[in-house]
């Protein structure tokens, strides 16, 4: 008796973290599938890539499942979309995992925007705190609104012992 078919897990990643326009390998890792027949193809901007494709071949995992890594030699340009397309008997529809070539400057712009947003929220919070402490008046039954006397006023109002 043979085990039931097992769907593959597919991940795509660059072999090395390098800037765009430098030689690199994109790795399509297909892991944990059964039976061992699988078809893996690479696409660049919707067109199938056949040149520069290298495969490890089918590797048994020891638990009846298999894995394979199919690499594509690339010199990625900004805006390009690479896709690993996997067909396997266990799948109703093929799995396609994309990797987008992203320029370092666009990553830096995104991180700068996030940092500026966080900094802006921090200053907004500090400004609101300052405004509330400085300009919001205390109820009229408090004899004074000076900040130095506030602990004494609050201790009288809420019966908080002062040390």
Tab-separated table of C-alpha atoms in Angstrom:
chain	number	residue	atom	x	y	z
A	1	UNK	CA	0.000	0.000	0.000
A	2	UNK	CA	1.333	3.437	-0.963
A	3	UNK	CA	0.940	6.634	1.103
A	4	UNK	CA	-1.512	9.297	-0.048
A	5	UNK	CA	-0.184	12.171	-2.188
A	6	UNK	CA	1.362	15.034	-0.217
A	7	UNK	CA	1.357	18.626	-1.498
A	8	UNK	CA	4.696	20.430	-1.821
A	9	UNK	CA	5.728	23.508	0.146
A	10	UNK	CA	7.252	26.072	-2.237
A	11	UNK	CA	9.537	28.980	-1.300
A	12	UNK	CA	11.538	31.363	-3.482
A	13	UNK	CA	14.541	33.361	-2.286
A	14	UNK	CA	17.823	34.790	-3.606
A	15	UNK	CA	20.913	32.714	-2.789
A	16	UNK	CA	22.755	35.876	-1.683
A	17	UNK	CA	21.599	39.290	-0.571
A	18	UNK	CA	23.050	41.479	-3.285
A	19	UNK	CA	22.122	44.763	-4.913
A	20	UNK	CA	20.271	44.749	-8.202
A	21	UNK	CA	22.189	44.442	-11.467
A	22	UNK	CA	24.621	41.937	-9.918
A	23	UNK	CA	24.769	38.231	-10.723
A	24	UNK	CA	22.758	36.073	-8.334
A	25	UNK	CA	20.839	32.806	-8.088
A	26	UNK	CA	17.139	32.625	-7.344
A	27	UNK	CA	16.288	29.419	-5.511
A	28	UNK	CA	12.929	27.685	-5.799
A	29	UNK	CA	12.751	25.183	-2.952
A	30	UNK	CA	10.035	22.545	-3.362
A	31	UNK	CA	9.840	20.360	-0.270
A	32	UNK	CA	7.806	17.614	1.391
A	33	UNK	CA	5.894	16.198	-1.591
A	34	UNK	CA	4.850	12.678	-2.579
A	35	UNK	CA	4.953	11.055	-5.114
A	36	UNK	CA	8.325	12.049	-6.502
A	37	UNK	CA	7.148	13.299	-9.897
A	38	UNK	CA	7.198	17.122	-9.999
A	39	UNK	CA	7.604	19.770	-12.681
A	40	UNK	CA	9.285	23.064	-11.759
A	41	UNK	CA	9.570	25.956	-14.218
A	42	UNK	CA	10.899	29.508	-13.942
A	43	UNK	CA	9.281	32.607	-15.481
A	44	UNK	CA	10.603	36.174	-15.814
A	45	UNK	CA	7.938	38.813	-16.403
A	46	UNK	CA	5.557	36.114	-17.634
A	47	UNK	CA	8.000	34.501	-20.087
A	48	UNK	CA	9.408	31.050	-19.381
A	49	UNK	CA	13.149	30.966	-18.684
A	50	UNK	CA	15.035	27.889	-19.843
A	51	UNK	CA	18.609	29.205	-19.995
A	52	UNK	CA	20.476	29.396	-16.687
A	53	UNK	CA	18.233	26.881	-14.892
A	54	UNK	CA	20.047	24.404	-12.635
A	55	UNK	CA	18.440	21.657	-10.512
A	56	UNK	CA	19.599	19.515	-7.615
A	57	UNK	CA	17.480	16.666	-8.890
A	58	UNK	CA	15.025	14.760	-6.729
A	59	UNK	CA	16.237	14.223	-3.135
A	60	UNK	CA	14.434	11.767	-0.787
A	61	UNK	CA	13.678	13.145	2.689
A	62	UNK	CA	13.560	9.724	4.353
A	63	UNK	CA	9.862	9.933	5.264
A	64	UNK	CA	8.496	8.954	1.823
A	65	UNK	CA	8.514	12.619	0.754
A	66	UNK	CA	10.928	14.362	-1.574
A	67	UNK	CA	12.513	17.739	-2.143
A	68	UNK	CA	14.098	19.519	-5.071
A	69	UNK	CA	15.782	22.889	-5.508
A	70	UNK	CA	15.694	24.546	-8.907
A	71	UNK	CA	17.911	27.615	-9.299
A	72	UNK	CA	17.794	30.358	-11.921
A	73	UNK	CA	20.891	32.412	-12.716
A	74	UNK	CA	19.827	36.056	-12.875
A	75	UNK	CA	21.052	39.615	-13.021
A	76	UNK	CA	17.884	41.173	-11.580
A	77	UNK	CA	16.733	44.594	-12.744
A	78	UNK	CA	14.361	46.800	-10.758
A	79	UNK	CA	10.697	45.989	-11.340
A	80	UNK	CA	11.258	42.511	-12.755
A	81	UNK	CA	9.016	39.719	-11.500
A	82	UNK	CA	10.346	36.167	-11.307
A	83	UNK	CA	7.996	33.262	-10.675
A	84	UNK	CA	8.559	29.626	-9.784
A	85	UNK	CA	5.746	27.475	-11.182
A	86	UNK	CA	5.257	24.008	-9.631
A	87	UNK	CA	3.014	21.237	-10.934
A	88	UNK	CA	2.489	18.062	-8.899
A	89	UNK	CA	-0.122	15.256	-8.939
A	90	UNK	CA	-1.301	16.194	-5.413
A	91	UNK	CA	-2.279	19.700	-6.543
A	92	UNK	CA	-5.635	20.636	-8.069
A	93	UNK	CA	-3.976	23.793	-9.446
A	94	UNK	CA	-0.268	24.551	-9.884
A	95	UNK	CA	1.534	26.623	-7.245
A	96	UNK	CA	3.214	29.829	-8.435
A	97	UNK	CA	5.428	31.799	-6.044
A	98	UNK	CA	6.705	35.216	-7.142
A	99	UNK	CA	9.859	37.134	-6.261
A	100	UNK	CA	10.078	40.813	-7.168
A	101	UNK	CA	13.373	42.521	-7.811
A	102	UNK	CA	13.318	45.584	-5.584
A	103	UNK	CA	15.840	48.364	-5.748
A	104	UNK	CA	17.658	49.190	-2.481
A	105	UNK	CA	16.615	52.829	-2.782
A	106	UNK	CA	12.911	51.909	-2.795
A	107	UNK	CA	13.446	49.750	0.302
A	108	UNK	CA	15.266	52.628	1.972
A	109	UNK	CA	12.463	55.034	1.031
A	110	UNK	CA	9.891	52.712	2.554
A	111	UNK	CA	11.892	52.342	5.788
A	112	UNK	CA	12.440	56.113	5.934
A	113	UNK	CA	8.699	56.677	5.551
A	114	UNK	CA	7.903	54.251	8.349
A	115	UNK	CA	10.531	55.865	10.588
A	116	UNK	CA	9.180	59.357	9.874
A	117	UNK	CA	5.644	58.194	10.664
A	118	UNK	CA	6.720	56.703	14.005
A	119	UNK	CA	8.687	59.842	14.858
A	120	UNK	CA	5.694	62.024	13.932
A	121	UNK	CA	3.380	59.989	16.163
A	122	UNK	CA	5.882	60.268	19.013
A	123	UNK	CA	6.038	64.068	18.703
A	124	UNK	CA	2.239	64.257	18.414
A	125	UNK	CA	1.876	62.263	21.640
A	126	UNK	CA	4.404	64.455	23.431
A	127	UNK	CA	2.650	67.585	22.164
A	128	UNK	CA	-0.743	66.371	23.357
A	129	UNK	CA	0.695	65.510	26.756
A	130	UNK	CA	2.279	68.972	27.011
A	131	UNK	CA	-0.971	70.646	25.932
A	132	UNK	CA	-3.069	68.725	28.429
A	133	UNK	CA	-0.691	69.430	31.329
A	134	UNK	CA	-0.228	73.094	30.411
A	135	UNK	CA	-3.544	74.370	29.083
A	136	UNK	CA	-6.347	72.162	30.341
A	137	UNK	CA	-7.530	73.789	33.539
A	138	UNK	CA	-8.292	71.811	36.636
A	139	UNK	CA	-11.826	71.910	38.085
A	140	UNK	CA	-12.692	75.105	39.989
A	141	UNK	CA	-12.647	73.462	43.436
A	142	UNK	CA	-8.837	73.116	43.158
A	143	UNK	CA	-7.250	76.193	44.732
A	144	UNK	CA	-4.352	76.311	42.271
A	145	UNK	CA	-3.435	74.972	38.835
A	146	UNK	CA	0.308	75.184	39.238
A	147	UNK	CA	2.082	71.943	38.380
A	148	UNK	CA	4.254	71.979	41.511
A	149	UNK	CA	1.161	71.883	43.736
A	150	UNK	CA	-0.642	69.207	41.710
A	151	UNK	CA	0.497	66.207	43.852
A	152	UNK	CA	-0.764	67.977	46.994
A	153	UNK	CA	-4.081	68.833	45.333
A	154	UNK	CA	-4.542	65.287	44.079
A	155	UNK	CA	-3.654	63.797	47.475
A	156	UNK	CA	-6.313	65.966	49.131
A	157	UNK	CA	-8.905	65.108	46.496
A	158	UNK	CA	-8.239	61.364	46.280
A	159	UNK	CA	-6.798	60.812	49.769
A	160	UNK	CA	-3.394	59.694	48.518
A	161	UNK	CA	-0.745	59.780	51.254
A	162	UNK	CA	2.302	61.893	50.381
A	163	UNK	CA	5.638	60.517	51.475
